[in-house]
Coordinates of C-alpha atoms in Angstrom, one line a residue:
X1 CA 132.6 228.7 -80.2
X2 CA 134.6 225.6 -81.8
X3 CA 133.8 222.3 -83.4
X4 CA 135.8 219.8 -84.0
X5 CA 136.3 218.4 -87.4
X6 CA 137.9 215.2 -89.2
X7 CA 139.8 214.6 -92.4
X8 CA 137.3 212.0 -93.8
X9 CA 134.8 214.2 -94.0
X10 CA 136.7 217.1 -95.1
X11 CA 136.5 215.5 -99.0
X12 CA 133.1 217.1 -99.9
X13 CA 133.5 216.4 -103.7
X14 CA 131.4 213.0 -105.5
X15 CA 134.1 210.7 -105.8
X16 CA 134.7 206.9 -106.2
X17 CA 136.5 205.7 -103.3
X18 CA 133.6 207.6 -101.0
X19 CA 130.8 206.3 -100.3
X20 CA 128.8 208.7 -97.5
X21 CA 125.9 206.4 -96.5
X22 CA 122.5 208.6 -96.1
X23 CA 124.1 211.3 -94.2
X24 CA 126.0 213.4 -96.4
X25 CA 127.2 216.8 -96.3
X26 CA 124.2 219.0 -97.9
X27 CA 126.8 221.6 -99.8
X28 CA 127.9 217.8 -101.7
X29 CA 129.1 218.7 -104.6
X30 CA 130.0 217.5 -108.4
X31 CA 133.8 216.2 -108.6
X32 CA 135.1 218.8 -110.7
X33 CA 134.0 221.6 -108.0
X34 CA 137.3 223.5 -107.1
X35 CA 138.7 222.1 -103.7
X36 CA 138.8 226.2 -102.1
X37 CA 135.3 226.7 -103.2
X38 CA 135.0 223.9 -101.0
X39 CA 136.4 224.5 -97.8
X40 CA 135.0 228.9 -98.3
X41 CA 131.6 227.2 -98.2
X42 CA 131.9 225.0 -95.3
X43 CA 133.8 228.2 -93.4
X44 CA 130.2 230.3 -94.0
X45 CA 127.7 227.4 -92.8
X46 CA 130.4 226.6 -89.9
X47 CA 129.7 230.8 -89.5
X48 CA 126.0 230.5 -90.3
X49 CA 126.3 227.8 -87.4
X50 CA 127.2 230.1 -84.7
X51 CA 131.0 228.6 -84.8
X52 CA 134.1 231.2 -84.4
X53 CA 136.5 228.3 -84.8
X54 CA 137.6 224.9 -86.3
X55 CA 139.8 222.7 -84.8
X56 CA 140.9 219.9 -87.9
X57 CA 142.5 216.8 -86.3
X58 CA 145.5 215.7 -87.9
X59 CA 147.2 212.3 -87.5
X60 CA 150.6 211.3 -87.0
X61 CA 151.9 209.5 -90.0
X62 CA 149.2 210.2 -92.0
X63 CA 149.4 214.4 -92.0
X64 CA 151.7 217.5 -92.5
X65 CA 151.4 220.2 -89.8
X66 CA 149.9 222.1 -92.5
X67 CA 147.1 220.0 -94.3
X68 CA 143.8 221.3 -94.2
X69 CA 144.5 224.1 -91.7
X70 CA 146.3 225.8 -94.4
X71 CA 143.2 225.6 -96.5
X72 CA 140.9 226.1 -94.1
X73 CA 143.5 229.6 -92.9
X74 CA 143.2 231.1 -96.7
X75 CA 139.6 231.0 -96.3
X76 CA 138.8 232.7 -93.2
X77 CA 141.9 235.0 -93.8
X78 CA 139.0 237.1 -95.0
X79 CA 136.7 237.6 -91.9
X80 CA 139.2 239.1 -90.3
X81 CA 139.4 242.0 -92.8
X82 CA 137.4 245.4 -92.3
X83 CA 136.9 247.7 -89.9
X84 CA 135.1 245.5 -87.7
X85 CA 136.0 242.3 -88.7
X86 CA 133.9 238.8 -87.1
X87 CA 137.1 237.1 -87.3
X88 CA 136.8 233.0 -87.8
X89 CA 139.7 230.5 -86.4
X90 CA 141.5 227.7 -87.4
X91 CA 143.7 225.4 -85.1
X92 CA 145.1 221.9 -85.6
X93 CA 143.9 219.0 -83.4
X94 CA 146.7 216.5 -82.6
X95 CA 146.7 213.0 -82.7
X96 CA 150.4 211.9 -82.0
X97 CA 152.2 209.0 -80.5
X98 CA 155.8 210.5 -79.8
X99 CA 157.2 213.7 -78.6
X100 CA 158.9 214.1 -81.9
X101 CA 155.8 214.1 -84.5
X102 CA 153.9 216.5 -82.0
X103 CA 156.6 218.8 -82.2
X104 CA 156.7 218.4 -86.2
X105 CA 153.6 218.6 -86.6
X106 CA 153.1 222.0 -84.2
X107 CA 156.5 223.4 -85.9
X108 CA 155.6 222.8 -89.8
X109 CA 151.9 224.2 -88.4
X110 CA 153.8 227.5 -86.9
X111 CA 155.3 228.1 -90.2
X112 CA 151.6 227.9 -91.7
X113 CA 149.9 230.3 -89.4
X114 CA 152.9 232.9 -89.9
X115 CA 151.4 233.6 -92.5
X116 CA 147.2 233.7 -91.9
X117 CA 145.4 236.0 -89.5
X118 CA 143.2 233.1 -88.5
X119 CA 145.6 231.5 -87.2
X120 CA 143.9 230.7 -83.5
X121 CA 146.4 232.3 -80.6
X122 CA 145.7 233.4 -77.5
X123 CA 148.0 236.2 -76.6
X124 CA 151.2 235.3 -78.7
X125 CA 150.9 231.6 -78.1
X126 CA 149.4 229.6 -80.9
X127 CA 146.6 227.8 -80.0
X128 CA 147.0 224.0 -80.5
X129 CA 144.1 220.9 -79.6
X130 CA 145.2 217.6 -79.1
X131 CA 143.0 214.4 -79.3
X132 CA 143.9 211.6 -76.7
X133 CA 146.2 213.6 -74.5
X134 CA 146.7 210.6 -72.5
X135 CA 149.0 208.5 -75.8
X136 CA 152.0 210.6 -74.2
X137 CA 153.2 210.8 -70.6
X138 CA 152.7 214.1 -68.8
X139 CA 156.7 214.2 -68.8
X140 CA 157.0 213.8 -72.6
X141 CA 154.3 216.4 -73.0
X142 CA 156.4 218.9 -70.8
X143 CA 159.0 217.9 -73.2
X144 CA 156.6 218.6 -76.3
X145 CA 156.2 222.3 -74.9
X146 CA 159.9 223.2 -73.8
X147 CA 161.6 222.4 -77.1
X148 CA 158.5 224.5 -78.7
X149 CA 159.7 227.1 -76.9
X150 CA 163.3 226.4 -77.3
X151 CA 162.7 226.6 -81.1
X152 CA 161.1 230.2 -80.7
X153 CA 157.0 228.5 -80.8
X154 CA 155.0 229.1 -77.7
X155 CA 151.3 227.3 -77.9
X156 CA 148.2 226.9 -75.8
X157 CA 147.3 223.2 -75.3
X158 CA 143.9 222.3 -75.4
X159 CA 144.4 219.0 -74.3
X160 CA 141.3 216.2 -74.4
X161 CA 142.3 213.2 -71.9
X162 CA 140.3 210.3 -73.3
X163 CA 138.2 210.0 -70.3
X164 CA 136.5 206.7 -71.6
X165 CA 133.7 206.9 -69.6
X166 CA 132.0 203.4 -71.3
X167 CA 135.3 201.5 -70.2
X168 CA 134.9 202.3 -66.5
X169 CA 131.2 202.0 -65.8
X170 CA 129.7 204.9 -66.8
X171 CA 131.4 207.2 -64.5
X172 CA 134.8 209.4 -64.4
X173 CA 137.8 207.9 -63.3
X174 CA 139.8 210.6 -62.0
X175 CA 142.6 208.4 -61.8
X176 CA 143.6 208.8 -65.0
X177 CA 143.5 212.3 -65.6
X178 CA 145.1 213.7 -62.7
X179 CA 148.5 213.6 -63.5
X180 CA 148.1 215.8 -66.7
X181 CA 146.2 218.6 -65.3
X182 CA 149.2 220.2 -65.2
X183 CA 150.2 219.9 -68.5
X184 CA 147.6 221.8 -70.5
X185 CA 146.5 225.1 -70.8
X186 CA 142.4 224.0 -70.7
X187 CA 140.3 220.9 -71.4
X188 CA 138.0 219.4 -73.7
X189 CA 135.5 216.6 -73.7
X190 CA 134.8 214.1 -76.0
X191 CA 132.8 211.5 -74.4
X192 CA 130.0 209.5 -75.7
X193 CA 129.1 209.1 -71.6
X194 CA 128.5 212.8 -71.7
X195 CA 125.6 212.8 -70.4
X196 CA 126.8 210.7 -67.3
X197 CA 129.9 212.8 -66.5
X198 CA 130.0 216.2 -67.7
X199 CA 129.0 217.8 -63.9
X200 CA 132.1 215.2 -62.7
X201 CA 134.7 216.6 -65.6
X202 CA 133.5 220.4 -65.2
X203 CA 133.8 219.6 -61.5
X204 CA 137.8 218.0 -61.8
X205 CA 138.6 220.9 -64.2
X206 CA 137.4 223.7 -62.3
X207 CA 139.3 221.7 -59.0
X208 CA 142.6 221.6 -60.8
X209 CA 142.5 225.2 -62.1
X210 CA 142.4 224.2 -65.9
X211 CA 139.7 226.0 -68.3
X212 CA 136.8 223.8 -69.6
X213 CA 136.7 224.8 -73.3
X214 CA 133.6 222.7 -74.0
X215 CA 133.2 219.6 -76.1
X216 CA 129.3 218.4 -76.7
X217 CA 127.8 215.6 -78.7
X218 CA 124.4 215.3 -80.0
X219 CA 124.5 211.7 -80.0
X220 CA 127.2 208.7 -81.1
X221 CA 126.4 205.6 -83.2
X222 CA 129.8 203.8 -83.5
X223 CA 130.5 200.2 -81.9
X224 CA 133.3 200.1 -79.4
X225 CA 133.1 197.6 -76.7
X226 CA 131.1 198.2 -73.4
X227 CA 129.8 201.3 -75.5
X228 CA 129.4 203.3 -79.0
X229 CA 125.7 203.9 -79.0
X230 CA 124.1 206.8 -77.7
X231 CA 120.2 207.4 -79.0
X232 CA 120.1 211.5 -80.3
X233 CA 116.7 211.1 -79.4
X234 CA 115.8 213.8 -82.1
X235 CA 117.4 216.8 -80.7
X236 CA 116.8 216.1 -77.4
X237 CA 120.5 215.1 -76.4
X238 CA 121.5 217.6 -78.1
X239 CA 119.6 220.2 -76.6
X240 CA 120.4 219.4 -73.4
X241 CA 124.1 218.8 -73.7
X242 CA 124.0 222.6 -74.8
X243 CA 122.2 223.7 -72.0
X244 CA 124.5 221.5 -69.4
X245 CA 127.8 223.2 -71.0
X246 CA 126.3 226.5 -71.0
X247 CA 125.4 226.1 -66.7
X248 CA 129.0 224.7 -66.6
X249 CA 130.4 228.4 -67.4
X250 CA 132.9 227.4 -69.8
X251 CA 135.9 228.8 -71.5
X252 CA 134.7 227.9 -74.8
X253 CA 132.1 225.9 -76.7
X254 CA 133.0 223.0 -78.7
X255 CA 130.8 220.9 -80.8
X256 CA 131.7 217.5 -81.3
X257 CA 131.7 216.9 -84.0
X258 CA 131.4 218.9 -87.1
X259 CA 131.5 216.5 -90.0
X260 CA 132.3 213.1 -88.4
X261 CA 130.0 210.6 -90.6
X262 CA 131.2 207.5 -89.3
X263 CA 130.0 208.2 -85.8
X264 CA 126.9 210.2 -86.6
X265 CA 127.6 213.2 -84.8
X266 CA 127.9 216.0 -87.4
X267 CA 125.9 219.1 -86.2
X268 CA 126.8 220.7 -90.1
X269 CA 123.8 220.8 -92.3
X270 CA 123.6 217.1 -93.7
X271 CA 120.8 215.5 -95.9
X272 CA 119.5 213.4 -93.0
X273 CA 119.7 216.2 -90.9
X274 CA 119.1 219.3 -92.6
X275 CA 120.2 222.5 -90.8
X276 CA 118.3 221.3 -87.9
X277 CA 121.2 220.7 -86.0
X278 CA 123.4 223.7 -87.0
X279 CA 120.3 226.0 -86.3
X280 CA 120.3 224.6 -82.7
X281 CA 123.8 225.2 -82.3
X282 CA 123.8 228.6 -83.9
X283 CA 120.8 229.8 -81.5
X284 CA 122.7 228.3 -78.2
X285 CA 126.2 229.9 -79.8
X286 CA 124.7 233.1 -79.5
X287 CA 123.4 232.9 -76.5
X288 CA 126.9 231.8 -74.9
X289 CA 128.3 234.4 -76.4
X290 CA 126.1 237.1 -75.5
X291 CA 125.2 238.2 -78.7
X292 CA 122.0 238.9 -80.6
X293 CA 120.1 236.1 -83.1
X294 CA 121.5 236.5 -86.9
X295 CA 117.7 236.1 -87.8
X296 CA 114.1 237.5 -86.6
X297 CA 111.8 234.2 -87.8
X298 CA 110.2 231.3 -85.6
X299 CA 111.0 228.3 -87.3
X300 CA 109.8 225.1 -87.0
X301 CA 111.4 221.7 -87.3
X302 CA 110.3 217.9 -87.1
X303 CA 112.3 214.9 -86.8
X304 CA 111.5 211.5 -87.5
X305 CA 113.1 207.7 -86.9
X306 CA 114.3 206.5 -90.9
X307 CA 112.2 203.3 -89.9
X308 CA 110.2 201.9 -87.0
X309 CA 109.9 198.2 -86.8
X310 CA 106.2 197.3 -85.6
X311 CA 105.4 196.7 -82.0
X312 CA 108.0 199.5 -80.8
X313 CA 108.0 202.7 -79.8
X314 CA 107.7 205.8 -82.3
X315 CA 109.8 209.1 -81.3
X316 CA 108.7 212.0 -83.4
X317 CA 109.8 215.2 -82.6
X318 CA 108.0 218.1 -83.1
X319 CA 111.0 221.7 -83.0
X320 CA 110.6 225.5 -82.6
X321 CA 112.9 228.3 -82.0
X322 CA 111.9 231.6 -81.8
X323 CA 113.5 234.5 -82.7
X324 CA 110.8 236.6 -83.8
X325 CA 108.6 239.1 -81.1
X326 CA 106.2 236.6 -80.0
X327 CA 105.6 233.7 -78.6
X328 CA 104.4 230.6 -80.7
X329 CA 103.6 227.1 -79.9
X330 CA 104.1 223.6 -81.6
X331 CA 101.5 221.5 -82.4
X332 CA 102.8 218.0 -83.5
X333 CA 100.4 215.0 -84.6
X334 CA 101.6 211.6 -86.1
X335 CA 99.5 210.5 -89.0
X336 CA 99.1 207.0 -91.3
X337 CA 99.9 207.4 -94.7
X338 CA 96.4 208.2 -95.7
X339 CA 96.0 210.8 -93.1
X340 CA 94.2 209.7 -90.3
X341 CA 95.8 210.7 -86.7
X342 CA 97.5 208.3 -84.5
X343 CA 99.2 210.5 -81.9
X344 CA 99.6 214.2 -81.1
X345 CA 101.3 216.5 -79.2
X346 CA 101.4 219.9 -78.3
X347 CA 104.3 222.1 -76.6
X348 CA 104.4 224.6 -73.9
X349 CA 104.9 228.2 -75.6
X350 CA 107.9 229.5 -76.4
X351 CA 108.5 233.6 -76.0
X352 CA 111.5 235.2 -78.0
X353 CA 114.9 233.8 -78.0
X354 CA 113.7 230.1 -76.3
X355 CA 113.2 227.1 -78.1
X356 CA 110.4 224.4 -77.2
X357 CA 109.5 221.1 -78.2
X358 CA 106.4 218.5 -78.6
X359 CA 107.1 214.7 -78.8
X360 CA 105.3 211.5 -79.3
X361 CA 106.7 208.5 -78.1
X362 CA 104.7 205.7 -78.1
X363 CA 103.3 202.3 -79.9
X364 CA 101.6 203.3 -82.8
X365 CA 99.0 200.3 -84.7
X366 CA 101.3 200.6 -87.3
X367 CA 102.2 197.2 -89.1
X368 CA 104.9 195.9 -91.3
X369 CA 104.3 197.3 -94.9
X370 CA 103.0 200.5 -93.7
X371 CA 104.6 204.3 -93.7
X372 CA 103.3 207.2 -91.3
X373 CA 104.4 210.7 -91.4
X374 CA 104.5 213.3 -88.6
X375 CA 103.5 216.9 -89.3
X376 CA 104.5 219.9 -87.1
X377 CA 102.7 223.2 -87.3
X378 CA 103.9 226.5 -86.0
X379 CA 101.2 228.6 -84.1
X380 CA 100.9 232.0 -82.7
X381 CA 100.0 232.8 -79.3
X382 CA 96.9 233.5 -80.6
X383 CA 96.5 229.8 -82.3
X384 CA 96.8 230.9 -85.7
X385 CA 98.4 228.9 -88.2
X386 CA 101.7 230.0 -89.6
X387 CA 103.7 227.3 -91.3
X388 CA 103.0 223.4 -91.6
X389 CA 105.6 221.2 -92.3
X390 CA 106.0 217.1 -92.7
X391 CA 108.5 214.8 -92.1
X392 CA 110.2 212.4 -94.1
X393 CA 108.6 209.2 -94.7
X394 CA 108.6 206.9 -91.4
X395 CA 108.8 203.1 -93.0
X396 CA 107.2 200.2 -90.8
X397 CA 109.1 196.9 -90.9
X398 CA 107.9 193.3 -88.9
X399 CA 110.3 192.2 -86.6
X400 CA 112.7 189.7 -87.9
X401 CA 112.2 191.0 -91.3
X402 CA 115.6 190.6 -92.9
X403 CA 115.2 194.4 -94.4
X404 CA 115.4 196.0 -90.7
X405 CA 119.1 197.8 -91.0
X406 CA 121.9 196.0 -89.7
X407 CA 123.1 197.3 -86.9
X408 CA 119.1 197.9 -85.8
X409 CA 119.6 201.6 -84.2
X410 CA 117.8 204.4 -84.2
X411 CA 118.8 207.3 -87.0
X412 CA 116.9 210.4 -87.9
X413 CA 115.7 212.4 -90.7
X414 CA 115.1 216.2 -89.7
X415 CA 113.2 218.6 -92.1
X416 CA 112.9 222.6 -91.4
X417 CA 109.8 224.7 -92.6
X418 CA 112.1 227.1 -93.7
X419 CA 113.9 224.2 -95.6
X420 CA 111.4 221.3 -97.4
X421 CA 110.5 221.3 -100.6
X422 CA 107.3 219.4 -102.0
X423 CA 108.5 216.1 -103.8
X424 CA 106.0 215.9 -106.2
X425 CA 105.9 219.6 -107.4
X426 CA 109.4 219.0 -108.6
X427 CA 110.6 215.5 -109.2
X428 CA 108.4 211.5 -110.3
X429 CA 109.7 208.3 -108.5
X430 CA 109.6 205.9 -111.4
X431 CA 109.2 202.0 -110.1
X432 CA 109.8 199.1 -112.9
X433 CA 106.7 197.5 -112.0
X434 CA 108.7 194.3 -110.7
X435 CA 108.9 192.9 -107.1
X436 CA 111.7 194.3 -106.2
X437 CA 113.6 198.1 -106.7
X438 CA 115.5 196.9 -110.0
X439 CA 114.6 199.3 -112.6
X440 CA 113.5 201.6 -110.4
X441 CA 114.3 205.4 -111.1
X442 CA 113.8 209.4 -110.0
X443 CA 113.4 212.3 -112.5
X444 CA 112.8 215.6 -111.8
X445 CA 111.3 218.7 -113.9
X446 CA 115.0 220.5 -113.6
X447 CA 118.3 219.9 -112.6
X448 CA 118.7 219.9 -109.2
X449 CA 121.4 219.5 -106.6
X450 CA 121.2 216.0 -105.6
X451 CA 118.7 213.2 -106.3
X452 CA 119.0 210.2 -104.7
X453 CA 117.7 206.6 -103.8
X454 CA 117.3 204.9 -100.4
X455 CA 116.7 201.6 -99.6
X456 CA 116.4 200.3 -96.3
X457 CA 118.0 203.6 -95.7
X458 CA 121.4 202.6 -97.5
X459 CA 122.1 204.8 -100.5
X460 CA 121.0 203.1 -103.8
X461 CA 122.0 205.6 -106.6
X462 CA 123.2 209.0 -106.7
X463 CA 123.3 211.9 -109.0
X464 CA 124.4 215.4 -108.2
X465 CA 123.8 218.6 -110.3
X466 CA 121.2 216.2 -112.4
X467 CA 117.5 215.6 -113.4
X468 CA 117.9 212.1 -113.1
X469 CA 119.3 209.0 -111.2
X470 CA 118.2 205.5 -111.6
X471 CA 118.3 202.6 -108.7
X472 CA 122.0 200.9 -108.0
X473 CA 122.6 197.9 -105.4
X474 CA 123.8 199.8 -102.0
X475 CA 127.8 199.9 -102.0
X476 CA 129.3 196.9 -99.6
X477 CA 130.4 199.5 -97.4
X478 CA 130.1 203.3 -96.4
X479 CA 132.7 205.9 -95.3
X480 CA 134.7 204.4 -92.3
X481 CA 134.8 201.0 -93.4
X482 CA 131.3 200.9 -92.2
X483 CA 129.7 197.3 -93.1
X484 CA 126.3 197.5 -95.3
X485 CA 124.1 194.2 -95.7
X486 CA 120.6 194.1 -96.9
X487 CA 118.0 192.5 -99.1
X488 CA 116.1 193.8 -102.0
X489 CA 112.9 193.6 -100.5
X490 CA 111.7 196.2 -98.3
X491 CA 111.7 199.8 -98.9
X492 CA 112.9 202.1 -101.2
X493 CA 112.4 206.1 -100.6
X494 CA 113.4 209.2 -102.9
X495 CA 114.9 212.3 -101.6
X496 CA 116.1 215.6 -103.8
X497 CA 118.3 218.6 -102.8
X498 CA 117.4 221.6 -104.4
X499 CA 120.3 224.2 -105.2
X500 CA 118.5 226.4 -102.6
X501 CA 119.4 223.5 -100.2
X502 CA 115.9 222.4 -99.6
X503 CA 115.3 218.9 -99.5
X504 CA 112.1 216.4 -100.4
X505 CA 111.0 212.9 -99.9
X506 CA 109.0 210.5 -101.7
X507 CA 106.3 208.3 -100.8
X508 CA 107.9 205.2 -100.1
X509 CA 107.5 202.2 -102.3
X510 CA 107.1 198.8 -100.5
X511 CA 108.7 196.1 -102.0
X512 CA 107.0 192.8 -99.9
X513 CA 109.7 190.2 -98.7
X514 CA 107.6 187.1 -100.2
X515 CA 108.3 189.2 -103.4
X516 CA 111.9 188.9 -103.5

């Protein structure tokens, strides 16, 4: 079970040249944290997560066969230790433009993984990914592999062929694939069309005799023309991407991605999404691999747009899997910010080991100014009552209103019953009593992990290992050269990190647009 991850989002330290947006990894952490105690902590939650590998892409030009795999290779040295040893991997992920700098790169690799049991092989052969196969002919890839060999290095290429599904309407154009299927020692998919062409790919692999070794997104949110935008409808993609892979009968599993921020698709725990997406994957990891749950609990998750702009639909999703002895049920019911019910839902049970869900998706009499929250509560078979938990605030903003996030897309907040904190038990959202969020500030009883300020989603002042942050304008940009352009009226939210990893929200404070 794989994901794959990408250098700019490998740096998981506060720093001044990175500016993560909303979704940030939840292990963040002050500057001066060492850089191994880093990458040791994202090696447990990728293991918490149901992964038993990392590929870490690596760019021509840019990186040394060694960078970051070499890190990433001292800290899972130790899985692999004992007598019965869970043993995590680590392989590169190519991204080349000549023959030459692939075999660089896979060479000053080899002399890396000489050295580190997690180096990923199968049999002898060192296991090597490679990201847009398709940048070298299949003749300078045959190339690639016999001066490899010449040189005493044999690998196994995972190769994925930039299908581009978006570029030729929606659909699989075998055309362009065919001539490397016999290159490549197995196939991977990353594809924001996923949903369109998976049975197709699964379907050419399994014609050409090449392992599928897996590659599922739980949504994308980058522009590219004809394409870049694919709604993760809470967990819902993501759910049934799993479940697609898993009927394909695969090789492997790969996530895609771990930790990529600029496209917002990292399935490791995150502020906006908590662990719900990890948890998913390390329930459906299992599962694929034929093993049993790491835990016995139900637990119960809800997921919530970061804004709705009045008149459209509301998506609120309501999350349990079970791995305790008995079947529960989700009960999920939208409410106003003073409590009254607008909506609810309630799921079909789920026994042991299955996951179910409840939704609401429709116009709620919500207006521009307002906030709403959805609540999800876990029930026994029996309808008894065993956790409650609420979502992050859902803002409502008019249509036209200049405060509506540019690009206008839908992004989530997630919360877990087994991970919220109450906001106002530990932490005061501090306004400066003016029209607008200037002045505005968060304090909390104790130092905590993170404390933060959204507005209009964007991040607007950030403090880690603090008791207090105070309200900064949004940066002009976010991680990936990602453009950020809003007005000081709107909405401005709270949201804490515990050191436990448990994350609260404010109430939101409205800040009217005639007021700014």
């Amino acid at each position: 079970m794989w994901a794959h991850a990408v250098p700019q989002g490998l740096p998981l330290a506060d720093g001044d040249d990175v500016a993560y947006g909303s979704e940030r990894p939840l292990s963040f952490a002050p500057r001066d944290t060492p850089y191994d105690t880093l990458v040791a902590d994202q090696v447990d939650q990728a293991r918490a997560a149901g992964l038993t590998g990392m590929q870490i892409l690596l760019l021509e030009g840019v990186n040394s066969g060694g960078d970051f795999v070499g890190d990433w290779m001292t800290a899972a040295d130790r899985t692999w230790e004992g007598p019965q040893p869970r043993g995590f991997s680590v392989a590169p992920c190519l991204l080349v433009s000549s023959p030459r700098s692939a075999r660089e790169l896979v060479e000053q690799y080899a002399e890396a993984a000489a050295r580190h049991p997690s180096a990923a092989r199968s049999g002898s052969a060192l296991v090597v990914w490679i990201y847009n196969a398709r940048s070298l002919t299949p003749e300078q890839w045959d190339s690639v592999r016999t001066g490899l060999r010449e040189g005493g290095t044999e690998v196994f290429l995972v190769a994925e062929l930039t299908t581009q599904a978006s570029q030729h309407g929606d659909r699989l154009d075998t055309s362009v694939v065919d001539p490397y299927a016999r290159c490549f020692d197995a196939v991977w998919l990353f594809e924001d069309k996923e949903t369109q062409v998976l049975e197709d790919f699964t379907a050419w692999a399994a014609d050409k005799g090449v392992p599928f070794a897996g590659g599922s997104l739980p949504g994308y949110d980058r522009e590219t023309s004809h394409g870049g935008y694919v709604d993760a409808r809470g967990t819902e993609l993501w759910r049934a991407h799993l479940e697609k892979q898993l009927a394909a009968n695969p090789t492997w599993l790969t996530a895609v991605t771990w930790n990529d921020a600029v496209e917002h698709t990292s399935v490791q725990p995150t502020s906006d999404w908590g662990t719900t997406r990890a948890d998913l994957l390390a329930h459906y990891s299992a599962v694929f691999r034929g093993v049993g749950q790491a835990d016995g609990d139900s637990r119960a998750y809800v997921t919530t747009p970061q804004y709705l702009v009045a008149g459209q639909e509301l998506l609120a999703e309501g999350l349990a899997i079970n791995h305790g002895s008995t079947p529960v049920t989700v009960h999920l019911r939208v409410t106003s910010a003073g409590g009254r019910v607008l909506a609810e839902s309630t799921s079909r049970p789920a026994g042991p080991g299955s996951v179910t869900t409840a939704a609401v998706e429709e116009a709620l009499p919500l207006k521009g100014g307002d906030h709403a929250f959805a609540v999800v509560e876990l029930l026994d078979e029996s309808g008894r009552h065993l956790s409650s938990t609420r979502s992050a605030p859902v803002v409502v903003l008019d249509a036209g209103d200049p405060a509506v996030p540019t690009p206008d897309r839908r992004r989530y907040y997630s919360v877990s019953s087994h991970g919220a904190a109450d906001f106002a038990a530990l932490a005061e959202l501090q306004h400066g009593g003016g029209p607008n969020p200037s002045g505005t500030r968060v304090k909390s009883k104790d130092s905590v992990r993170c404390l933060e300020l959204l507005h209009n989603t964007w991040p607007a002042g950030l403090a880690l290992d603090a008791a207090e942050v105070a309200y900064t304008n949004p940066p002009a940009k976010i991680v990936g050269d990602q453009q950020v352009t809003t007005v000081r009226s709107g909405f401005t939210v709270a949201r804490l990190v515990t050191h436990e990893g448990k994350i609260a929200y404010s109430p939101p404070v409205h800040h009217p647009a005639s007021a700014r």
